[in-house]
Coordinates of C-alpha atoms and ligand atoms in Angstrom, one line a residue:
M1 CA 0.1 0.0 0.3
D2 CA 1.4 3.2 -1.0
A3 CA -0.9 5.6 1.3
L4 CA -3.2 5.2 4.0
V5 CA -5.6 7.8 4.9
V6 CA -6.9 8.1 8.3
G7 CA -10.7 9.7 8.7
A8 CA -13.6 9.7 6.3
G9 CA -14.7 13.1 6.6
I10 CA -15.4 15.7 4.0
S11 CA -11.5 16.0 3.6
G12 CA -10.6 12.5 3.9
I13 CA -12.8 11.4 1.3
Y14 CA -11.6 13.7 -1.1
Q15 CA -8.0 13.1 -0.3
L16 CA -8.9 9.2 -1.5
Y17 CA -10.6 10.3 -4.0
T18 CA -7.7 12.3 -5.6
L19 CA -5.1 9.9 -4.5
N20 CA -6.9 7.1 -6.3
Q21 CA -7.2 9.1 -9.4
R22 CA -3.5 9.5 -9.5
G23 CA -2.9 6.0 -9.5
V24 CA -1.7 5.7 -5.6
D25 CA -2.6 2.4 -4.1
V26 CA -4.5 4.1 -1.4
R27 CA -6.7 2.9 1.5
M28 CA -8.7 4.7 3.9
I29 CA -9.3 3.8 7.9
E30 CA -12.2 5.3 9.7
A31 CA -13.0 5.1 13.4
G32 CA -17.0 5.1 12.9
T33 CA -19.2 3.1 11.4
G34 CA -20.1 5.1 8.2
V35 CA -18.5 7.9 6.3
G36 CA -19.1 11.7 7.2
G37 CA -16.6 12.7 10.0
V38 CA -18.3 15.9 11.7
W39 CA -21.5 15.4 9.8
F40 CA -21.5 11.3 11.2
W41 CA -20.7 11.8 14.7
N42 CA -22.3 15.2 15.5
R43 CA -26.0 14.0 14.9
Y44 CA -27.7 16.2 17.2
P45 CA -30.9 18.0 16.7
G46 CA -30.2 21.1 15.0
A47 CA -26.7 20.3 13.7
R48 CA -26.6 22.2 10.5
F49 CA -24.2 24.2 8.1
D50 CA -24.0 27.6 8.4
S51 CA -21.9 28.0 5.2
E52 CA -23.9 28.0 2.4
S53 CA -24.5 24.3 1.3
Y54 CA -23.3 24.5 -2.3
T55 CA -20.1 26.3 -1.1
Y56 CA -19.6 23.7 1.1
G57 CA -20.3 20.2 -1.2
Y58 CA -17.5 19.3 -3.9
F59 CA -16.6 21.1 -6.7
F60 CA -14.2 18.8 -8.3
S61 CA -17.1 16.9 -10.6
P62 CA -19.6 18.5 -12.6
E63 CA -21.8 15.6 -12.8
L64 CA -22.0 15.6 -9.1
I65 CA -23.1 19.2 -9.2
E66 CA -25.8 18.3 -11.6
E67 CA -27.2 15.3 -10.0
W68 CA -27.5 16.8 -6.3
D69 CA -30.2 19.0 -5.0
W70 CA -29.5 21.0 -1.9
S71 CA -32.8 21.5 0.0
E72 CA -31.7 24.2 2.2
E73 CA -29.3 26.9 1.8
Y74 CA -27.7 25.6 5.2
A75 CA -28.2 21.9 5.1
G76 CA -29.2 20.1 7.9
Q77 CA -26.8 17.2 9.3
P78 CA -28.6 14.6 7.9
E79 CA -28.7 15.7 4.3
T80 CA -25.0 16.3 4.4
E81 CA -24.4 12.6 5.7
R82 CA -26.6 11.5 2.8
Y83 CA -24.7 13.8 0.4
L84 CA -21.3 12.4 1.6
N85 CA -22.4 8.8 1.2
H86 CA -23.4 9.5 -2.0
V87 CA -19.9 10.8 -2.9
V88 CA -18.2 7.9 -1.5
D89 CA -20.9 5.3 -3.9
R90 CA -21.1 7.6 -6.8
F91 CA -17.1 7.5 -7.0
D92 CA -16.6 3.7 -6.0
L93 CA -14.7 4.6 -3.0
R94 CA -16.6 2.5 -0.4
R95 CA -14.3 -0.3 -1.2
L96 CA -11.5 1.4 -0.1
I97 CA -12.6 2.5 3.1
T98 CA -12.3 0.1 6.4
F99 CA -14.8 0.7 9.3
E100 CA -14.8 0.8 13.0
Q101 CA -10.8 0.7 13.2
R102 CA -9.3 3.6 15.4
V103 CA -6.2 4.4 14.8
V104 CA -4.2 4.1 18.6
S105 CA -0.4 4.6 17.1
A106 CA 1.9 5.2 14.2
E107 CA 5.6 4.6 14.0
W108 CA 8.0 5.8 11.6
D109 CA 10.5 2.4 10.6
S110 CA 13.2 3.9 9.0
E111 CA 14.9 0.9 7.6
A112 CA 11.6 0.1 5.7
E113 CA 10.9 3.7 5.2
R114 CA 7.1 3.1 6.1
W115 CA 4.5 3.6 8.8
T116 CA 3.5 1.2 11.2
V117 CA 0.0 1.9 11.9
T118 CA -1.8 -0.3 14.7
T119 CA -5.9 0.2 15.1
S120 CA -7.8 -0.7 18.2
S121 CA -8.4 -3.7 16.8
G122 CA -5.0 -4.9 16.8
D123 CA -4.7 -4.6 13.0
V124 CA -1.3 -3.6 11.7
W125 CA -1.0 -1.7 8.3
K126 CA 2.5 -0.5 7.0
P127 CA 1.7 2.4 4.3
R128 CA 4.8 4.2 2.8
H129 CA 2.7 7.5 3.5
L130 CA 0.2 8.2 6.2
V131 CA -2.6 11.0 5.6
T132 CA -4.1 12.0 8.4
A133 CA -7.6 14.3 7.7
L134 CA -8.8 13.9 11.6
G135 CA -10.5 16.9 11.7
I136 CA -9.9 19.7 14.1
L137 CA -13.0 19.3 16.0
S138 CA -13.4 15.8 17.0
A139 CA -12.0 15.1 20.0
P140 CA -14.8 15.8 22.5
A141 CA -14.2 17.7 25.8
F142 CA -16.2 17.5 28.9
P143 CA -16.2 19.4 32.0
S144 CA -13.6 18.2 34.5
A145 CA -16.9 18.0 37.5
P146 CA -16.4 14.7 39.1
G147 CA -19.4 12.0 39.3
L148 CA -20.8 11.6 35.6
E149 CA -20.8 7.8 35.6
D150 CA -23.1 8.0 39.0
F151 CA -25.7 10.0 37.1
R152 CA -28.6 7.7 36.1
G153 CA -30.6 9.7 33.3
E154 CA -29.4 9.6 29.7
W155 CA -26.5 11.9 28.8
A156 CA -24.5 12.6 25.5
H157 CA -21.8 14.7 23.7
T158 CA -23.4 16.7 21.0
G159 CA -20.2 15.7 19.0
L160 CA -20.6 11.9 20.1
W161 CA -24.4 11.7 19.6
P162 CA -26.2 8.4 20.1
D163 CA -27.7 7.0 16.7
E164 CA -31.0 6.3 18.1
G165 CA -31.0 9.7 19.2
I166 CA -32.6 11.0 22.8
D167 CA -36.5 11.5 23.5
F168 CA -36.5 14.9 25.5
T169 CA -40.3 14.8 25.5
G170 CA -41.8 15.4 29.3
K171 CA -38.0 15.7 30.7
K172 CA -36.2 17.7 32.7
V173 CA -33.1 18.3 30.6
A174 CA -29.6 20.3 31.1
V175 CA -27.9 21.7 28.1
I176 CA -24.1 22.3 29.0
G177 CA -22.1 24.9 27.0
T178 CA -23.5 28.1 24.5
G179 CA -21.2 27.5 21.5
S180 CA -22.5 26.8 18.1
S181 CA -23.9 23.3 19.4
G182 CA -25.6 24.4 22.3
V183 CA -27.2 27.3 20.5
Q184 CA -28.2 24.9 17.9
I185 CA -29.1 22.4 19.9
V186 CA -31.2 24.5 22.9
P187 CA -34.5 25.7 21.1
L188 CA -35.2 22.2 20.1
V189 CA -34.7 20.8 23.6
A190 CA -37.0 23.4 24.7
K191 CA -39.4 22.5 22.2
D192 CA -40.2 18.8 23.7
A193 CA -38.7 19.2 27.3
E194 CA -40.9 19.7 30.4
Q195 CA -38.0 22.0 31.8
L196 CA -34.5 23.1 30.6
V197 CA -31.8 24.6 32.2
V198 CA -28.9 26.2 30.5
F199 CA -25.8 25.8 31.9
Q200 CA -23.6 29.1 30.3
R201 CA -20.1 29.6 30.7
S202 CA -19.6 32.6 28.8
P203 CA -22.4 33.9 26.4
N204 CA -21.5 34.3 22.5
W205 CA -22.3 36.9 20.0
C206 CA -25.3 34.8 18.3
T207 CA -27.0 36.3 15.0
P208 CA -29.8 34.5 13.1
I209 CA -28.9 32.1 10.3
N210 CA -32.0 33.0 8.2
N211 CA -32.3 29.5 6.7
F212 CA -34.2 29.0 3.6
A213 CA -35.5 26.1 1.4
I214 CA -33.7 26.2 -2.2
T215 CA -36.2 25.8 -4.6
P216 CA -35.8 24.0 -7.9
E217 CA -35.4 27.5 -9.8
R218 CA -32.7 28.4 -7.3
M219 CA -31.0 25.2 -7.5
A220 CA -31.0 25.9 -11.4
D221 CA -29.6 29.2 -10.8
I222 CA -27.0 28.0 -8.5
R223 CA -25.6 25.6 -11.2
S224 CA -25.7 28.0 -13.4
R225 CA -23.5 30.5 -11.5
I226 CA -21.5 27.7 -10.0
G227 CA -18.3 28.8 -11.7
E228 CA -18.5 32.5 -9.9
I229 CA -19.3 30.9 -6.6
W230 CA -16.3 28.9 -7.3
D231 CA -14.1 31.7 -7.7
A232 CA -15.8 33.5 -4.7
T233 CA -14.9 30.6 -2.5
Q234 CA -11.1 31.0 -3.8
L235 CA -10.8 34.8 -3.3
S236 CA -12.6 34.9 0.3
P237 CA -10.4 34.4 3.1
S238 CA -12.5 31.9 4.8
G239 CA -13.2 29.9 1.5
S240 CA -17.0 31.0 1.8
M241 CA -18.5 33.3 -0.9
H242 CA -18.4 36.1 1.4
R243 CA -15.5 39.0 1.6
P244 CA -15.4 41.6 3.9
I245 CA -16.2 45.3 3.0
M246 CA -13.1 47.1 2.8
E247 CA -14.0 50.5 3.3
S248 CA -13.6 51.9 6.8
S249 CA -16.9 51.7 8.8
L250 CA -15.3 54.2 11.3
E251 CA -15.4 56.9 8.4
M252 CA -19.3 56.3 7.9
E253 CA -21.8 58.3 9.1
A254 CA -23.5 56.4 12.4
D255 CA -26.8 55.8 10.9
Q256 CA -25.4 54.7 7.1
R257 CA -23.3 52.2 9.7
R258 CA -26.2 51.2 11.3
S259 CA -27.9 50.4 7.7
H260 CA -25.3 48.0 7.2
F261 CA -25.6 46.4 10.4
D262 CA -29.3 46.0 9.8
R263 CA -28.9 44.6 6.4
L264 CA -26.3 42.1 7.5
Y265 CA -28.1 41.1 10.9
D266 CA -31.5 40.0 8.6
S267 CA -29.0 38.2 5.9
P268 CA -28.5 34.6 5.8
G269 CA -25.4 32.4 7.2
L270 CA -22.5 33.9 8.6
I271 CA -22.5 37.1 6.6
M272 CA -22.2 39.5 9.9
A273 CA -19.2 37.7 10.4
L274 CA -17.3 37.4 7.0
G275 CA -19.2 40.0 5.2
N276 CA -18.8 42.9 7.7
F277 CA -16.6 45.8 7.7
R278 CA -12.7 44.9 7.4
D279 CA -11.8 46.8 10.3
V280 CA -14.3 45.4 12.7
A281 CA -11.8 42.4 12.8
L282 CA -8.6 44.8 13.5
D283 CA -10.1 47.9 15.2
K284 CA -11.2 48.0 18.7
R285 CA -13.3 51.0 18.3
A286 CA -15.3 49.5 14.7
N287 CA -15.6 46.1 16.7
D288 CA -17.4 47.9 19.6
N289 CA -20.0 49.7 17.0
V290 CA -20.9 46.1 16.2
T291 CA -20.9 44.6 19.4
A292 CA -23.1 47.6 20.7
Y293 CA -25.7 47.1 18.0
I294 CA -26.0 43.2 18.4
A295 CA -26.6 43.7 22.2
E296 CA -29.4 45.8 20.8
R297 CA -30.8 43.3 19.2
I298 CA -30.3 40.8 22.2
R299 CA -32.2 43.3 24.3
A300 CA -35.0 43.6 22.0
R301 CA -35.6 39.5 21.6
V302 CA -35.3 38.9 25.3
H303 CA -38.0 40.1 27.7
D304 CA -36.2 40.0 30.9
P305 CA -33.9 42.8 30.9
E306 CA -31.5 41.1 33.7
L307 CA -31.4 37.8 31.2
A308 CA -30.8 39.6 28.7
E309 CA -27.7 41.3 30.0
R310 CA -26.6 37.8 31.2
L311 CA -26.7 36.7 27.8
I312 CA -24.7 39.3 25.9
P313 CA -21.1 38.8 26.1
K314 CA -18.8 41.1 28.2
D315 CA -15.3 39.4 27.5
H316 CA -15.2 39.4 24.0
G317 CA -16.3 41.4 21.1
F318 CA -17.7 40.3 17.6
G319 CA -15.6 37.7 15.7
Q320 CA -13.0 37.4 18.4
K321 CA -14.3 33.9 19.2
R322 CA -16.2 32.0 16.4
P323 CA -19.8 33.4 16.3
P324 CA -22.6 31.1 16.6
L325 CA -25.7 31.2 14.4
E326 CA -29.2 30.5 15.8
N327 CA -32.6 30.2 15.2
G328 CA -35.0 31.3 17.8
Y329 CA -32.3 30.9 20.5
Y330 CA -32.9 34.2 22.5
E331 CA -36.7 33.5 22.4
V332 CA -36.3 30.4 24.1
F333 CA -35.5 32.2 27.2
N334 CA -38.9 34.2 27.4
E335 CA -40.3 30.4 28.1
P336 CA -41.4 29.6 31.6
H337 CA -39.6 26.7 31.7
V338 CA -36.3 27.6 30.0
S339 CA -33.9 28.7 32.7
L340 CA -30.1 29.6 32.7
V341 CA -27.3 29.2 35.1
S342 CA -24.4 31.4 34.5
T343 CA -21.4 28.9 35.8
G344 CA -19.2 31.8 36.8
E345 CA -21.5 32.6 39.4
E346 CA -22.8 29.5 40.1
P347 CA -20.3 26.7 39.4
I348 CA -21.0 23.2 38.7
V349 CA -19.5 21.1 41.6
R350 CA -20.6 17.5 40.6
F351 CA -22.8 15.2 38.7
T352 CA -25.3 13.2 40.7
E353 CA -27.4 10.0 40.7
T354 CA -30.5 12.4 39.8
G355 CA -28.8 15.5 38.6
I356 CA -26.4 18.2 38.7
E357 CA -25.0 19.8 41.9
T358 CA -23.7 23.7 41.9
V359 CA -22.8 25.7 44.6
H360 CA -26.4 27.1 45.4
G361 CA -28.1 23.7 45.0
H362 CA -29.1 21.1 43.0
Y363 CA -30.8 20.6 39.9
D364 CA -33.0 17.5 39.3
L365 CA -32.7 15.8 35.6
D366 CA -33.5 13.3 33.4
A367 CA -31.1 14.1 30.7
I368 CA -27.6 15.8 30.3
V369 CA -26.4 17.6 26.8
F370 CA -22.6 18.1 26.8
A371 CA -22.2 21.1 24.1
T372 CA -19.2 21.4 25.8
G373 CA -16.9 21.5 22.5
F374 CA -13.5 19.9 21.8
E375 CA -9.8 19.7 22.4
A376 CA -9.5 21.2 19.4
V377 CA -7.3 21.1 16.3
V378 CA -4.6 19.1 18.3
G379 CA -7.1 17.2 20.2
S380 CA -7.6 14.4 17.6
Y381 CA -3.5 13.9 17.0
N382 CA -2.7 13.7 20.9
R383 CA -5.4 11.0 21.0
I384 CA -2.7 9.0 18.5
D385 CA 0.7 7.5 19.4
I386 CA 2.6 9.1 16.5
R387 CA 6.2 8.6 16.7
G388 CA 8.7 9.8 14.0
R389 CA 12.6 9.5 13.6
D390 CA 14.1 8.4 16.5
G391 CA 10.9 7.6 18.5
L392 CA 10.3 11.2 18.7
A393 CA 6.4 11.7 19.8
L394 CA 4.2 14.2 18.1
R395 CA 2.8 15.1 21.4
D396 CA 6.2 15.9 22.4
H397 CA 7.0 17.8 19.5
W398 CA 4.0 19.7 20.0
E399 CA 4.0 20.0 23.8
A400 CA 4.3 24.2 23.4
G401 CA 1.9 24.2 20.2
P402 CA 1.3 22.8 16.7
R403 CA 4.8 22.6 14.9
T404 CA 4.1 22.1 10.9
Y405 CA 5.7 23.4 7.7
L406 CA 3.1 24.7 5.7
G407 CA 0.1 23.2 7.6
L408 CA 1.0 20.0 5.6
T409 CA 3.9 18.4 6.9
V410 CA 6.0 18.3 10.3
A411 CA 10.0 18.2 10.5
G412 CA 11.0 14.9 12.0
F413 CA 7.8 12.8 10.8
P414 CA 8.7 11.5 7.2
N415 CA 5.5 11.0 4.9
L416 CA 3.1 12.3 7.5
F417 CA 0.6 14.4 5.6
L418 CA -2.0 16.5 7.8
V419 CA -5.0 17.6 5.9
G420 CA -7.3 20.1 7.4
G421 CA -4.8 19.8 10.4
P422 CA -3.2 22.8 12.6
Q423 CA -1.8 25.9 11.2
S424 CA -3.9 25.6 8.1
V425 CA -6.9 27.6 6.8
T426 CA -10.5 27.1 8.7
G427 CA -13.7 28.6 7.7
V428 CA -15.5 26.7 4.8
I429 CA -13.0 23.6 5.4
P430 CA -13.3 21.7 2.1
R431 CA -12.3 24.8 0.4
A432 CA -9.2 24.7 2.3
T433 CA -8.7 21.1 2.3
D434 CA -9.3 20.0 -1.2
F435 CA -6.4 22.3 -2.3
Q436 CA -4.6 20.4 0.6
A437 CA -5.4 16.9 -0.6
D438 CA -4.6 17.7 -4.4
W439 CA -1.0 19.3 -3.2
V440 CA -0.5 15.8 -1.1
A441 CA -1.6 13.5 -4.1
A442 CA 0.6 15.6 -6.5
T443 CA 3.5 15.4 -4.3
V444 CA 3.2 11.3 -3.7
A445 CA 2.2 10.6 -7.1
G446 CA 5.5 12.7 -8.3
M447 CA 7.6 10.7 -6.0
Q448 CA 6.7 7.6 -7.4
E449 CA 7.3 9.1 -10.7
R450 CA 10.9 10.1 -9.5
G451 CA 11.4 6.6 -7.6
E452 CA 11.7 8.8 -4.2
T453 CA 10.4 7.1 -0.9
V454 CA 11.0 9.8 1.9
V455 CA 9.8 13.3 2.3
E456 CA 10.7 15.4 5.0
P457 CA 10.6 19.2 5.8
T458 CA 13.5 20.8 7.4
G459 CA 13.3 22.1 11.1
A460 CA 14.4 25.7 9.6
A461 CA 11.5 25.5 7.3
E462 CA 9.1 24.5 10.0
D463 CA 10.4 27.4 12.0
E464 CA 9.9 30.1 9.1
W465 CA 6.3 29.0 9.1
I466 CA 5.6 29.0 12.5
D467 CA 6.8 32.8 12.4
H468 CA 4.5 33.2 9.8
V469 CA 1.5 31.8 11.1
N470 CA 1.9 33.6 14.3
A471 CA 2.7 37.0 12.4
G472 CA -0.8 36.4 11.1
I473 CA -2.5 36.7 14.2
L474 CA -0.7 39.4 15.8
G475 CA -2.9 42.7 16.3
T476 CA -6.2 41.3 15.0
M477 CA -9.1 41.3 17.5
Q478 CA -8.8 37.5 17.7
E479 CA -5.6 37.5 19.1
T480 CA -6.8 38.5 22.6
A481 CA -9.6 36.8 22.7
E482 CA -9.6 33.0 24.9
S483 CA -10.7 30.5 22.6
W484 CA -10.5 26.9 21.3
A485 CA -8.5 28.9 18.4
F486 CA -5.8 28.9 21.1
G487 CA -6.6 26.2 23.1
S488 CA -8.0 27.9 25.7
N489 CA -11.4 25.9 26.5
V490 CA -8.8 22.8 27.7
P491 CA -7.3 23.5 31.2
G492 CA -3.5 23.2 31.5
R493 CA -3.2 23.4 27.4
K494 CA -0.4 26.0 26.9
R495 CA -1.7 29.0 25.2
A496 CA -0.8 28.8 21.3
Y497 CA -2.2 29.6 18.1
L498 CA -3.7 26.5 16.1
L499 CA -5.1 28.0 13.0
Y500 CA -4.3 29.8 9.9
A501 CA -5.1 33.6 10.0
G502 CA -3.5 34.6 7.0
G503 CA -6.7 33.5 4.7
L504 CA -7.3 30.8 1.9
P505 CA -5.5 33.3 -0.9
Q506 CA -2.6 33.6 0.5
Y507 CA -2.1 30.3 2.1
R508 CA -2.5 28.8 -1.5
E509 CA -0.1 31.0 -2.9
R510 CA 2.4 30.3 -0.1
V511 CA 2.2 26.5 -0.7
K512 CA 2.5 27.3 -4.1
A513 CA 5.4 29.1 -4.3
A514 CA 7.1 26.7 -2.1
T515 CA 6.3 24.1 -4.6
D516 CA 7.0 25.7 -7.6
D517 CA 10.4 26.8 -6.1
G518 CA 11.6 22.7 -6.6
Y519 CA 9.5 22.3 -2.9
R520 CA 11.6 24.8 -1.2
G521 CA 12.2 23.5 2.7
F522 CA 11.6 19.6 1.5
K523 CA 14.1 17.2 1.5
F524 CA 13.3 14.2 -0.8
S525 CA 15.4 10.8 -1.1
Ligands
N01_601 O1 -17.9 24.1 20.8 P1 -17.3 25.2 21.6 P2 -18.9 24.0 20.0 N1 -19.0 23.9 32.1 O2 -16.1 25.4 22.5 C1 -18.9 25.6 27.5 C2 -17.7 24.4 14.9 N2 -19.6 24.3 14.8 O3 -19.4 22.4 19.7 O4 -16.9 29.4 25.9 C3 -19.6 24.8 31.3 O5 -17.5 26.8 20.8 C4 -18.0 26.4 26.7 O6 -17.7 27.7 27.6 P3 -16.1 29.0 27.0 C5 -17.9 25.5 14.6 O7 -16.4 26.1 14.4 C6 -20.3 24.7 13.8 O8 -20.2 24.5 20.3 O9 -15.4 27.9 26.5 N3 -19.5 25.2 30.1 C7 -18.6 27.0 25.4 O10 -20.0 27.5 25.7 C8 -17.8 25.9 16.7 O11 -16.8 26.9 16.8 C9 -21.6 24.2 13.7 O12 -16.6 29.6 28.4 C10 -18.6 24.6 29.9 C11 -19.4 25.7 25.2 O13 -19.4 24.6 26.0 C12 -17.1 24.4 16.6 O14 -17.6 23.7 15.9 C13 -22.1 24.1 14.7 C14 -17.5 23.7 30.1 C15 -18.3 24.8 24.0 O15 -18.3 25.7 22.7 C16 -17.3 24.2 18.2 O16 -18.4 24.3 18.7 C17 -21.4 23.5 15.8 C18 -17.6 23.6 31.7 N4 -17.1 22.9 32.0 C19 -20.4 23.8 16.0 N5 -16.6 23.4 29.0 C20 -22.1 24.9 12.1 O17 -23.2 25.4 12.3 C21 -16.9 24.2 28.0 N6 -18.2 24.9 28.1 C22 -21.5 24.3 11.2

């Protein structure tokens, strides 16, 4: 086997396709029983895209675009899972995938110039190249409060949702966490539950998703503009259709600025974040204007003024953390059976047989939803014992934060490729990872043509990339917020920027320039 791809999410599936297309002998292993990655595990009620469905789907096949109709501007999880299953079957990839195999270790064998990959069932694979498409949000994180094993009700993490679902009808339910997942699930739990307590550690700047159905006419129109849509994704920093407004919001009259904000708030999707004024991400005064505007909209939607204040973030501005999109989230708190516990004032002490004990009392519960996020970006790598040259552990190499070259390779870890891993672009993830997957496939196929067996970046190239990654976040509003993008949500983790803030066009340019310059920064043998 020439290459093993780990992870059948949207990035891994395309990686499998493109390696296979280039004639590389490739296989894939996946921990789940089906394909989809994030869209397989996160099957909680309300899980859906907040990027436009047709910008998140694949662009590599005109036939696929012709035959797949998206039903909503922001498709729900079941539709996306169906789509990814369709792609896998449509391109005859399923035969290359082994399911229910979780990689526990991967060790570089310098003599054989191959990886030794061991799975939870004890199977051993020996690929020349190891391509990790593990996902940046796939290692679920739980609160550190003790006692969960004592709880006799039902519980689930949004990122590990049970296939059979959970029926909340007539139950007393707690949702812990108010990030994108919590904000999506809360209104749906509130609909069925007899009582809902939302445990909030930090409020977020949530704006309406304003989702709508895609009619056959709209789908035909999208198809007719697909080239244009692709071009827009390639020019956008986040790989989305949206680009920031480059004029200064601070130089505008207040009422003109406000009408822009009105339009953005009422627009579908993440336009408030991705199509806002550029200075909102860079200048605190511009950012303050947006936060004041959204706070006003929250106050208008929540009847109890004291509760509204608790739902308005005070510790960060809009966009400093990834803003969730919501559908009726704030209105839920006007309902008599829904209450909010701010864990800053009322910390959780422990889970008990019958619910949650806080410093102020006990909440009797039938079910608990953990919408408590993920050990982001590096968590999925840390769960595997990956060892490169001379037994060097990736966990140790990344102890102070991830170290990569171009977000694609790691010094000391030959023939290891990262797709959708640390220090590469997020946003509409497949728009960054299809570029990466094409690069990996071209590199591996090129090596085979030239008879080369090993590729590895130099330590100097890795250092240079880290400097570039860190320079990109400096001076932005994001730099000063505590968020999963810095690993701040995981107790004890050293603060390090885990992503790439330079945007997709610059990322592509950098990778292309190094490649065109004779694979600058790499050693081949
Ligand atoms: O996770 P999160 P998520 N006690 O880390 C709280 C993407 N996504 O699953 O903010 C109490 O954002 C934590 O509090 P704090 C998207 O990129 C996309 O919601 O750390 N609370 C926070 O409120 C997103 O950013 C979609 O103080 C605790 C929440 O739990 C990313 O995934 C949908 C706690 C975790 O929020 C992660 O989103 C869903 C504790 N001990 C997700 N520990 C789309 O729409 C943590 N929290 C496409």
